[in-house]
Amino acid sequence: MKNHEKPVEQKTPAPKFGDMPKEDFRRYGHELIDWIADYFENIEQFPVLAQIEPNWLKNNLPNSAPVTGEDFAKVLADVDKLILPSVTHWNHPNFHGLFSTSTSSVGIFGELLSAAFDMKAMLWRTSPASTELEEVVLDWLRQMMGLNEGLKGIIYDTASVSTLHAIAAAREGLNLSIREIGMSGRDDLPLLRVYTSEQAHSSVEKAVLLLGLGQKSLVKIATDEKFRMIPDKLREAIEEDKTNGYLPFCVVATVGTTSTTSIDPIPEIVPICEENAMWLHVDAAYAGSAAIVPELQSCLKGCERADSLVTNPHKWLFTPFDLSVLYCRHLDLLKRAFSLVPEYLKTNETVTNQMDYGIQLGRRFRSLKLWFIMRYFGQKGMIERIREHCRLAKLLASWIEEAEDWEILAPVPFALVCFRACPQGVKDLDALNEKIMNEINASGEAYISHTKLNGKFTLRVSIGNIRVEERHIEKLWDLLNGKLKEISRKGAKNAKEE
Ligand SMILES: *Cc1c(COP(=O)(O)O)cnc(C)c1O
């Protein structure tokens, strides 16, 4: 029977008007914090990937909302019964798929308080705390990353949206009146071109789609044996496009690509952009966080001359999703591209009104959680954690290198390891590695993901969880070797039987 079909006695019914009574808010609030504390304490007992079949949750929920309010205790009970089994636990220390991202407890406090304020940061006066704290926190982060002062930050939800705004600002800088008359129906506009590497994140292409530039405007530059954009190929492509009468206007380079965390050679890309008066946007969504570590800061070398750069504290700075930062040298262009002030939002304060810098009107008070994190851990604490993740990744890489049946498939500049099993005598290594991955993921013991490098099915292990310890990496290494042995044994047996 469906959970909600049986009428239950209301213990704490919602009052006729107004919010939950304050005594109940206190009680459930404390209960919920306890619930979260227990969750973190016991998180390793959950399967990393949700083990439900598609539609399981939907089929276990009623078709319409309850007509009368329910006891909140019952709602919480359903979190245990229905929501938890449907959760993929990103905070599990053996979540190594995609990028391992996690939230700190103080980050959760930030979310909680920001929900309580429920601020819509559009005008300074509707959100002085959000507007001003954001500026301060982003300046702190800028300094930690070793970026120069010319770069001013603004928070968006995701790197995809940050990159979209960067390319929009770049386009505005062309002075082609696209804001006023658009791009369609014009024969005075050449084909605008954006360049990125073939390893770039799909968000670059999506930005091009949304800006009405079309996929035809995006040029994917080849990469070298270390998956880095080849500057000479970029130069050639720009020159050829110019000969064809196209208008190259933006390069999106990546520091820490999604597949392998490779680093495009920014110092060599910068002069190409400068010679051609092109905007350089750097996608450091993942690796920007690593730049707070002194010995890794050189990964952003050259970015002092970039026009914009995106980094995602929600990826590797223990910040709950979402918080992406766009640093931009020309916030004026961003404002020119997007500022549109209707009468009812006109004010006469000389202040920053954040609605002027993007497509959104209201913004969440996101800087609060990052401020909490920076103050609680301090620069040193944040650096130590990132450094430890890189150490663990290098450790795993060293085990792989020493093992006969495994091989590393890409350099490990940060905390992502790309590798595969390669035992002798196996013909289809792609199938073998895919099987290893699928079986580990199905076991719920860990989550790993894959990519394709030079046509090879490649396993990816990302290490970035705030709760990860060496024992978790040891466990993963045991799992990988155990699966390889098990699959090889079965394979040999099947071969014999055939
Ligand atoms: C994760 C990632 C993105 C996308 O991040 P969202 O915040 O989810 O949009 C973009 N670029 C790179 C290099 C990434 O690693």
Coordinates of C-alpha atoms and ligand atoms in Angstrom, one line a residue:
M1 CA 0.0 0.0 0.0
K2 CA 1.1 3.5 -0.7
N3 CA 2.4 5.3 2.3
H4 CA 0.1 8.2 2.0
E5 CA -3.2 6.4 1.5
K6 CA -3.9 5.7 5.2
P7 CA -5.1 8.8 7.0
V8 CA -2.9 9.4 10.1
E9 CA -3.7 11.2 13.2
Q10 CA -2.2 14.7 13.2
K11 CA 0.1 15.2 16.1
T12 CA 1.3 18.6 15.2
P13 CA -1.0 20.0 12.6
A14 CA 0.0 23.1 10.7
P15 CA -1.9 26.1 12.1
K16 CA -4.7 27.6 9.9
F17 CA -2.6 30.6 9.0
G18 CA 1.1 31.5 9.2
D19 CA 4.2 29.3 9.5
M20 CA 5.1 26.3 11.6
P21 CA 4.9 27.1 15.3
K22 CA 8.3 28.1 16.6
E23 CA 8.5 25.3 19.1
D24 CA 8.0 22.8 16.3
F25 CA 10.6 24.6 14.2
R26 CA 13.1 24.3 17.0
R27 CA 12.4 20.7 17.6
Y28 CA 12.5 19.6 14.0
G29 CA 15.4 21.8 13.3
H30 CA 17.5 20.2 16.0
E31 CA 16.3 16.8 14.8
L32 CA 17.3 17.5 11.3
I33 CA 20.8 18.7 12.3
D34 CA 21.1 15.4 14.3
W35 CA 19.9 13.6 11.3
I36 CA 22.6 15.2 9.1
A37 CA 25.3 14.5 11.7
D38 CA 24.3 10.8 11.8
Y39 CA 24.2 10.7 8.0
F40 CA 27.8 11.9 7.8
E41 CA 28.8 9.5 10.5
N42 CA 27.2 6.5 8.8
I43 CA 27.6 7.5 5.2
E44 CA 30.0 4.7 4.3
Q45 CA 27.2 2.2 5.0
F46 CA 25.2 3.4 2.1
P47 CA 25.8 2.2 -1.5
V48 CA 27.6 5.1 -3.3
L49 CA 25.3 5.0 -6.3
A50 CA 21.6 4.8 -5.7
Q51 CA 20.5 1.2 -6.3
I52 CA 16.9 1.8 -7.3
E53 CA 15.3 1.0 -10.6
P54 CA 14.2 4.0 -12.7
N55 CA 10.7 5.3 -11.6
W56 CA 10.9 3.5 -8.2
L57 CA 10.6 6.8 -6.3
K58 CA 7.9 8.1 -8.5
N59 CA 5.9 5.0 -8.2
N60 CA 6.1 5.2 -4.4
L61 CA 4.7 8.7 -4.2
P62 CA 1.1 9.8 -4.4
N63 CA -0.2 11.3 -7.6
S64 CA -1.2 14.6 -6.0
A65 CA -0.2 16.8 -3.1
P66 CA -1.9 16.0 0.3
V67 CA -5.1 18.1 0.7
T68 CA -4.5 18.7 4.3
G69 CA -1.1 19.2 5.8
E70 CA 0.7 16.3 7.3
D71 CA 2.7 15.8 10.5
F72 CA 6.2 16.8 9.6
A73 CA 7.6 13.8 11.5
K74 CA 5.9 11.7 8.9
V75 CA 7.5 13.7 6.1
L76 CA 10.9 13.1 7.8
A77 CA 10.2 9.4 8.1
D78 CA 9.6 9.3 4.3
V79 CA 13.0 10.9 3.8
D80 CA 14.5 7.7 5.4
K81 CA 12.1 5.4 3.6
L82 CA 11.9 6.9 0.1
I83 CA 14.4 9.6 -0.5
L84 CA 17.5 8.0 1.1
P85 CA 17.4 4.9 -1.1
S86 CA 17.1 7.2 -4.1
V87 CA 20.1 9.2 -3.2
T88 CA 23.5 8.9 -4.9
H89 CA 25.9 9.9 -2.2
W90 CA 28.2 12.5 -3.5
N91 CA 29.5 13.0 0.0
H92 CA 30.6 9.3 0.3
P93 CA 34.4 9.2 0.4
N94 CA 34.4 6.5 -2.2
F95 CA 32.6 8.6 -4.7
H96 CA 35.3 8.9 -7.3
G97 CA 33.3 9.3 -10.5
L98 CA 33.1 12.5 -12.6
F99 CA 34.6 14.9 -10.2
S100 CA 34.6 14.0 -6.5
T101 CA 32.9 17.0 -4.9
S102 CA 31.6 17.3 -1.4
T103 CA 30.3 19.7 1.1
S104 CA 31.7 20.6 4.5
S105 CA 29.5 20.9 7.5
V106 CA 30.0 24.7 7.7
G107 CA 29.0 24.9 4.1
I108 CA 25.7 23.4 5.1
F109 CA 25.3 26.0 7.8
G110 CA 25.8 28.7 5.2
E111 CA 23.0 27.2 3.0
L112 CA 20.8 27.0 6.1
L113 CA 21.3 30.6 7.0
S114 CA 21.0 31.8 3.5
A115 CA 17.7 30.0 3.2
A116 CA 16.6 31.7 6.4
F117 CA 17.4 35.2 5.0
D118 CA 15.9 34.2 1.6
M119 CA 17.4 37.2 0.1
K120 CA 17.0 38.0 -3.6
A121 CA 20.2 39.8 -4.5
M122 CA 19.2 42.0 -7.4
L123 CA 19.6 45.6 -6.1
W124 CA 22.1 46.5 -3.5
R125 CA 19.2 47.7 -1.3
T126 CA 17.4 44.4 -1.4
S127 CA 20.6 42.6 -0.4
P128 CA 23.4 44.7 1.0
A129 CA 24.9 41.7 2.8
S130 CA 24.9 39.5 -0.3
T131 CA 26.2 42.2 -2.6
E132 CA 29.1 43.3 -0.3
L133 CA 30.1 40.0 1.2
E134 CA 30.3 38.5 -2.3
E135 CA 32.8 41.2 -3.3
V136 CA 34.9 40.6 -0.2
V137 CA 34.9 36.8 -0.4
L138 CA 35.7 36.7 -4.1
D139 CA 38.6 39.1 -3.5
W140 CA 39.9 36.8 -0.8
L141 CA 39.6 33.8 -3.1
R142 CA 41.3 35.8 -5.9
Q143 CA 44.3 36.5 -3.7
M144 CA 44.4 32.9 -2.6
M145 CA 44.5 31.8 -6.2
G146 CA 47.3 34.3 -7.0
L147 CA 45.2 36.1 -9.5
N148 CA 45.9 39.8 -10.0
E149 CA 43.6 42.6 -8.9
G150 CA 42.2 43.5 -12.3
L151 CA 40.0 40.4 -12.1
K152 CA 36.7 41.2 -10.3
G153 CA 34.5 38.3 -9.4
I154 CA 30.8 37.6 -9.6
I155 CA 29.0 34.5 -8.6
Y156 CA 26.7 32.4 -10.8
D157 CA 25.2 29.0 -10.2
T158 CA 27.4 26.9 -12.4
A159 CA 30.5 27.1 -14.6
S160 CA 28.3 26.6 -17.6
V161 CA 26.5 29.8 -16.8
S162 CA 29.7 31.6 -15.9
T163 CA 31.2 30.7 -19.3
L164 CA 28.0 31.8 -21.1
H165 CA 28.3 35.2 -19.5
A166 CA 32.0 35.5 -20.3
I167 CA 31.4 34.8 -24.0
A168 CA 28.4 37.2 -24.0
A169 CA 30.7 39.9 -22.6
A170 CA 33.3 39.1 -25.2
R171 CA 30.7 39.5 -28.0
E172 CA 29.5 42.8 -26.5
G173 CA 33.1 44.0 -26.7
L174 CA 33.0 43.7 -30.5
N175 CA 30.7 46.7 -30.7
L176 CA 28.6 45.1 -33.3
S177 CA 25.3 46.4 -31.8
I178 CA 24.2 42.8 -31.2
R179 CA 22.6 43.9 -28.0
E180 CA 20.3 46.2 -30.0
I181 CA 19.7 44.6 -33.3
G182 CA 20.7 41.0 -32.7
M183 CA 22.4 38.6 -35.1
S184 CA 19.6 37.3 -37.3
G185 CA 18.4 39.1 -40.4
R186 CA 21.8 40.9 -40.8
D187 CA 24.1 40.5 -43.8
D188 CA 26.6 42.9 -42.4
L189 CA 27.9 40.4 -39.8
P190 CA 30.7 38.0 -40.6
L191 CA 30.7 34.5 -39.1
L192 CA 31.9 35.0 -35.5
R193 CA 34.3 32.3 -34.3
V194 CA 35.1 30.9 -30.9
Y195 CA 38.0 28.5 -30.4
T196 CA 38.4 25.9 -27.8
S197 CA 40.2 22.5 -27.6
E198 CA 38.7 19.2 -28.5
Q199 CA 39.1 18.3 -24.8
A200 CA 37.0 21.3 -23.7
H201 CA 33.9 21.0 -21.6
S202 CA 30.6 20.8 -23.4
S203 CA 29.5 24.0 -21.6
V204 CA 31.5 26.0 -24.2
E205 CA 29.5 24.6 -27.0
K206 CA 26.2 25.0 -25.1
A207 CA 27.1 28.7 -24.5
V208 CA 27.6 29.1 -28.2
L209 CA 24.2 27.5 -28.8
L210 CA 22.4 29.8 -26.4
L211 CA 24.1 32.9 -27.7
G212 CA 22.7 32.3 -31.1
L213 CA 26.2 31.9 -32.6
G214 CA 25.5 28.3 -33.7
Q215 CA 27.7 25.3 -33.6
K216 CA 29.3 26.5 -36.8
S217 CA 30.9 29.2 -34.8
L218 CA 32.8 26.9 -32.6
V219 CA 36.2 25.6 -33.7
K220 CA 37.7 22.7 -31.8
I221 CA 41.5 22.8 -31.8
A222 CA 43.5 19.6 -31.7
T223 CA 45.4 18.6 -28.6
D224 CA 48.8 17.1 -28.1
E225 CA 49.8 13.8 -26.4
K226 CA 49.1 15.3 -23.0
F227 CA 45.7 16.4 -24.1
R228 CA 46.6 20.1 -24.2
M229 CA 45.5 22.6 -26.9
I230 CA 48.2 23.0 -29.5
P231 CA 48.9 26.7 -29.8
D232 CA 50.2 26.4 -33.4
K233 CA 47.0 24.8 -34.5
L234 CA 45.1 27.6 -32.8
R235 CA 47.1 30.2 -34.6
E236 CA 46.6 28.4 -38.0
A237 CA 42.9 28.2 -37.5
I238 CA 42.5 31.9 -36.6
E239 CA 44.6 32.9 -39.6
E240 CA 42.6 30.7 -42.0
D241 CA 39.4 32.0 -40.6
K242 CA 40.5 35.6 -41.1
T243 CA 41.4 34.8 -44.7
N244 CA 37.9 33.5 -45.2
G245 CA 36.5 36.7 -43.8
Y246 CA 35.3 35.3 -40.5
L247 CA 35.7 37.2 -37.3
P248 CA 37.6 35.3 -34.6
F249 CA 36.7 36.9 -31.2
C250 CA 37.1 34.5 -28.3
V251 CA 39.3 31.6 -27.1
V252 CA 38.2 29.4 -24.3
A253 CA 41.3 27.6 -22.8
T254 CA 41.0 25.1 -20.1
V255 CA 43.1 24.6 -16.9
G256 CA 42.1 21.2 -15.7
T257 CA 40.0 19.6 -18.5
T258 CA 37.1 17.4 -17.5
S259 CA 38.5 14.1 -19.1
T260 CA 42.0 14.2 -17.8
T261 CA 42.6 17.6 -16.0
S262 CA 45.1 18.5 -18.7
I263 CA 46.3 22.1 -18.8
D264 CA 46.2 24.2 -22.0
P265 CA 49.4 26.2 -22.4
I266 CA 48.0 29.6 -21.4
P267 CA 51.3 31.5 -21.7
E268 CA 51.5 30.5 -25.3
I269 CA 47.8 31.2 -26.0
V270 CA 47.8 34.6 -24.5
P271 CA 49.9 36.3 -27.2
I272 CA 47.8 34.7 -29.9
C273 CA 44.7 36.3 -28.4
E274 CA 46.5 39.6 -27.9
E275 CA 47.8 39.8 -31.4
N276 CA 44.3 39.1 -32.7
A277 CA 42.5 41.3 -30.2
M278 CA 40.5 38.3 -29.0
W279 CA 39.0 37.6 -25.6
L280 CA 40.6 34.9 -23.6
H281 CA 38.3 33.0 -21.2
V282 CA 39.9 30.4 -19.0
D283 CA 37.8 27.5 -17.8
A284 CA 39.4 26.5 -14.5
A285 CA 36.1 25.1 -13.1
Y286 CA 37.9 22.2 -11.5
A287 CA 41.6 23.2 -11.2
G288 CA 41.1 26.7 -10.0
S289 CA 40.8 25.4 -6.5
A290 CA 44.2 23.7 -6.8
A291 CA 45.7 27.2 -7.4
I292 CA 45.3 28.0 -3.8
V293 CA 48.1 25.5 -3.1
P294 CA 51.4 27.5 -3.4
E295 CA 53.2 24.7 -5.3
L296 CA 50.3 24.2 -7.7
Q297 CA 49.6 27.9 -8.4
S298 CA 51.7 27.9 -11.5
C299 CA 48.9 26.0 -13.2
L300 CA 47.3 29.5 -13.7
K301 CA 50.5 30.9 -15.2
G302 CA 49.5 33.4 -17.9
C303 CA 46.0 34.0 -16.5
E304 CA 47.1 37.4 -15.3
R305 CA 46.6 38.4 -19.0
A306 CA 43.3 36.5 -19.5
D307 CA 40.1 38.5 -19.8
S308 CA 38.0 36.2 -17.7
L309 CA 38.3 32.9 -15.7
V310 CA 35.8 30.6 -14.2
T311 CA 36.4 28.5 -11.1
N312 CA 33.9 26.4 -9.1
P313 CA 34.2 26.3 -5.4
H314 CA 31.4 23.8 -5.4
K315 CA 33.7 21.4 -7.2
W316 CA 36.7 21.3 -5.0
L317 CA 36.4 23.8 -2.2
F318 CA 34.0 21.9 0.0
T319 CA 31.2 24.3 -0.8
P320 CA 27.7 22.8 -1.2
F321 CA 26.3 23.1 -4.8
D322 CA 26.0 25.6 -6.2
L323 CA 28.7 28.3 -6.4
S324 CA 30.6 29.2 -9.4
V325 CA 32.8 32.3 -9.7
L326 CA 33.5 34.2 -12.9
Y327 CA 36.5 36.5 -12.6
C328 CA 36.4 39.2 -15.3
R329 CA 38.6 42.0 -16.2
H330 CA 35.8 43.9 -18.0
L331 CA 32.8 43.8 -15.7
D332 CA 31.7 47.0 -17.6
L333 CA 31.2 44.9 -20.8
L334 CA 29.2 42.3 -18.8
K335 CA 27.1 45.2 -17.6
R336 CA 26.7 46.7 -21.0
A337 CA 25.6 43.3 -22.3
F338 CA 23.0 42.7 -19.6
S339 CA 22.0 45.8 -17.8
L340 CA 18.3 46.6 -18.3
V341 CA 16.5 48.5 -15.6
P342 CA 12.8 48.7 -15.5
E343 CA 11.1 51.7 -13.8
Y344 CA 10.2 49.7 -10.7
L345 CA 13.8 48.7 -10.1
K346 CA 15.3 52.2 -10.5
T347 CA 17.2 53.5 -7.5
N348 CA 19.5 56.5 -7.1
E349 CA 22.2 54.9 -4.9
T350 CA 25.7 54.7 -6.4
V351 CA 26.2 51.1 -5.6
T352 CA 26.6 47.7 -7.4
N353 CA 23.3 46.2 -8.3
Q354 CA 24.1 42.6 -9.1
M355 CA 21.1 42.2 -11.5
D356 CA 23.1 44.3 -13.9
Y357 CA 25.7 41.6 -14.5
G358 CA 23.8 38.8 -16.0
I359 CA 20.6 37.2 -17.1
Q360 CA 19.1 36.5 -13.7
L361 CA 17.3 39.1 -11.7
G362 CA 17.3 37.6 -8.2
R363 CA 20.4 35.8 -7.0
R364 CA 20.9 33.6 -4.0
F365 CA 23.1 34.7 -1.1
R366 CA 25.8 32.2 -2.0
S367 CA 28.9 34.0 -0.7
L368 CA 27.8 33.3 2.9
K369 CA 28.7 29.6 2.7
L370 CA 32.1 30.3 1.2
W371 CA 32.8 32.9 3.8
F372 CA 32.0 30.3 6.5
I373 CA 34.3 27.8 4.9
M374 CA 37.2 30.3 4.5
R375 CA 36.9 31.5 8.1
Y376 CA 36.4 28.0 9.7
F377 CA 39.3 26.3 7.8
G378 CA 41.4 29.3 7.1
Q379 CA 43.7 29.5 4.0
K380 CA 46.0 26.9 5.6
G381 CA 43.3 24.4 6.3
M382 CA 41.9 24.6 2.7
I383 CA 45.4 24.3 1.2
E384 CA 46.2 21.3 3.4
R385 CA 43.1 19.5 2.2
I386 CA 43.7 20.0 -1.5
R387 CA 47.3 19.1 -1.0
E388 CA 46.3 15.8 0.6
H389 CA 43.9 15.0 -2.2
C390 CA 46.8 15.5 -4.7
R391 CA 49.0 13.3 -2.5
L392 CA 46.5 10.5 -2.5
A393 CA 46.0 10.7 -6.3
K394 CA 49.8 10.5 -6.8
L395 CA 49.9 7.5 -4.4
L396 CA 47.2 5.7 -6.3
A397 CA 49.0 6.5 -9.6
S398 CA 52.2 5.0 -8.1
W399 CA 50.5 1.8 -7.3
I400 CA 49.1 1.6 -10.8
E401 CA 52.5 2.3 -12.3
E402 CA 54.1 -0.4 -10.3
A403 CA 51.4 -3.0 -11.0
E404 CA 51.9 -5.3 -14.0
D405 CA 48.3 -5.5 -15.0
W406 CA 47.5 -1.8 -14.9
E407 CA 48.7 1.3 -16.8
I408 CA 48.3 5.1 -16.4
L409 CA 46.8 6.8 -19.5
A410 CA 47.3 10.5 -18.7
P411 CA 49.5 12.7 -16.5
V412 CA 48.2 13.4 -13.0
P413 CA 48.7 17.1 -12.4
F414 CA 46.0 17.4 -9.7
A415 CA 43.9 14.7 -8.1
L416 CA 42.4 12.8 -11.0
V417 CA 43.9 9.5 -12.2
C418 CA 43.2 8.1 -15.6
F419 CA 44.2 4.5 -16.1
R420 CA 43.1 1.0 -17.2
A421 CA 43.6 -2.7 -16.6
C422 CA 45.9 -4.2 -19.3
P423 CA 46.6 -7.8 -18.4
Q424 CA 48.4 -9.8 -21.0
G425 CA 46.5 -12.0 -23.3
V426 CA 43.2 -10.1 -23.1
K427 CA 42.1 -9.0 -26.5
D428 CA 39.3 -6.7 -25.7
L429 CA 40.6 -4.3 -23.0
D430 CA 37.8 -1.9 -23.5
A431 CA 35.2 -4.5 -22.6
L432 CA 37.3 -5.7 -19.7
N433 CA 37.6 -2.2 -18.2
E434 CA 34.0 -1.3 -18.8
K435 CA 33.0 -4.5 -17.0
I436 CA 35.3 -3.7 -14.0
M437 CA 33.7 -0.2 -13.8
N438 CA 30.2 -1.5 -14.0
E439 CA 30.6 -4.2 -11.5
I440 CA 32.3 -1.9 -9.0
N441 CA 29.5 0.7 -9.4
A442 CA 26.8 -2.0 -9.1
S443 CA 28.3 -3.2 -5.9
G444 CA 27.7 0.1 -4.2
E445 CA 31.2 0.0 -2.7
A446 CA 32.6 2.8 -4.8
Y447 CA 31.7 4.9 -7.8
I448 CA 34.1 5.4 -10.7
S449 CA 33.5 6.8 -14.1
H450 CA 35.2 6.6 -17.5
T451 CA 36.3 8.5 -20.5
K452 CA 37.8 7.7 -23.9
L453 CA 41.4 8.6 -24.5
N454 CA 43.0 7.9 -27.9
G455 CA 40.1 5.5 -28.5
K456 CA 40.8 3.6 -25.3
F457 CA 38.2 3.0 -22.7
T458 CA 39.8 4.8 -19.7
L459 CA 38.8 4.6 -16.0
R460 CA 38.8 7.8 -14.1
V461 CA 39.2 8.1 -10.3
S462 CA 38.8 11.6 -8.9
I463 CA 39.8 12.3 -5.3
G464 CA 38.4 15.4 -3.8
N465 CA 36.1 14.5 -0.9
I466 CA 36.6 16.4 2.3
R467 CA 36.2 13.1 4.2
V468 CA 38.5 11.0 2.1
E469 CA 41.4 9.2 3.8
E470 CA 44.1 6.9 2.6
R471 CA 42.1 3.9 3.6
H472 CA 39.4 4.8 1.1
I473 CA 42.0 4.8 -1.7
E474 CA 43.4 1.4 -0.5
K475 CA 39.8 0.0 -0.5
L476 CA 39.3 1.2 -4.0
W477 CA 42.6 -0.3 -5.2
D478 CA 41.6 -3.6 -3.6
L479 CA 38.2 -3.5 -5.3
L480 CA 39.8 -2.8 -8.6
N481 CA 42.3 -5.7 -8.3
G482 CA 39.6 -8.0 -6.8
K483 CA 37.3 -7.3 -9.8
L484 CA 40.1 -7.8 -12.3
K485 CA 41.0 -11.2 -10.8
E486 CA 37.4 -12.3 -10.6
I487 CA 36.7 -11.4 -14.2
S488 CA 39.9 -13.0 -15.4
R489 CA 39.1 -16.2 -13.5
K490 CA 35.6 -16.4 -15.0
G491 CA 36.9 -15.6 -18.4
A492 CA 39.5 -18.4 -18.2
K493 CA 36.8 -20.8 -17.0
N494 CA 34.4 -19.9 -19.8
A495 CA 37.2 -20.3 -22.3
K496 CA 37.9 -23.8 -21.0
E497 CA 34.2 -24.8 -21.1
E498 CA 33.8 -23.6 -24.7
Ligands
LIG1 C1 32.6 20.6 -14.2 C2 33.1 21.4 -15.3 C3 32.3 22.3 -15.9 C4 30.8 22.4 -15.7 O1 30.5 22.8 -14.4 P1 29.0 23.2 -14.0 O2 29.3 24.1 -12.8 O3 28.3 21.9 -13.6 O4 28.4 23.9 -15.1 C5 32.9 23.1 -16.9 N1 34.2 23.0 -17.2 C6 35.0 22.1 -16.6 C7 36.4 22.1 -17.0 C8 34.5 21.3 -15.6 O5 35.3 20.4 -15.1

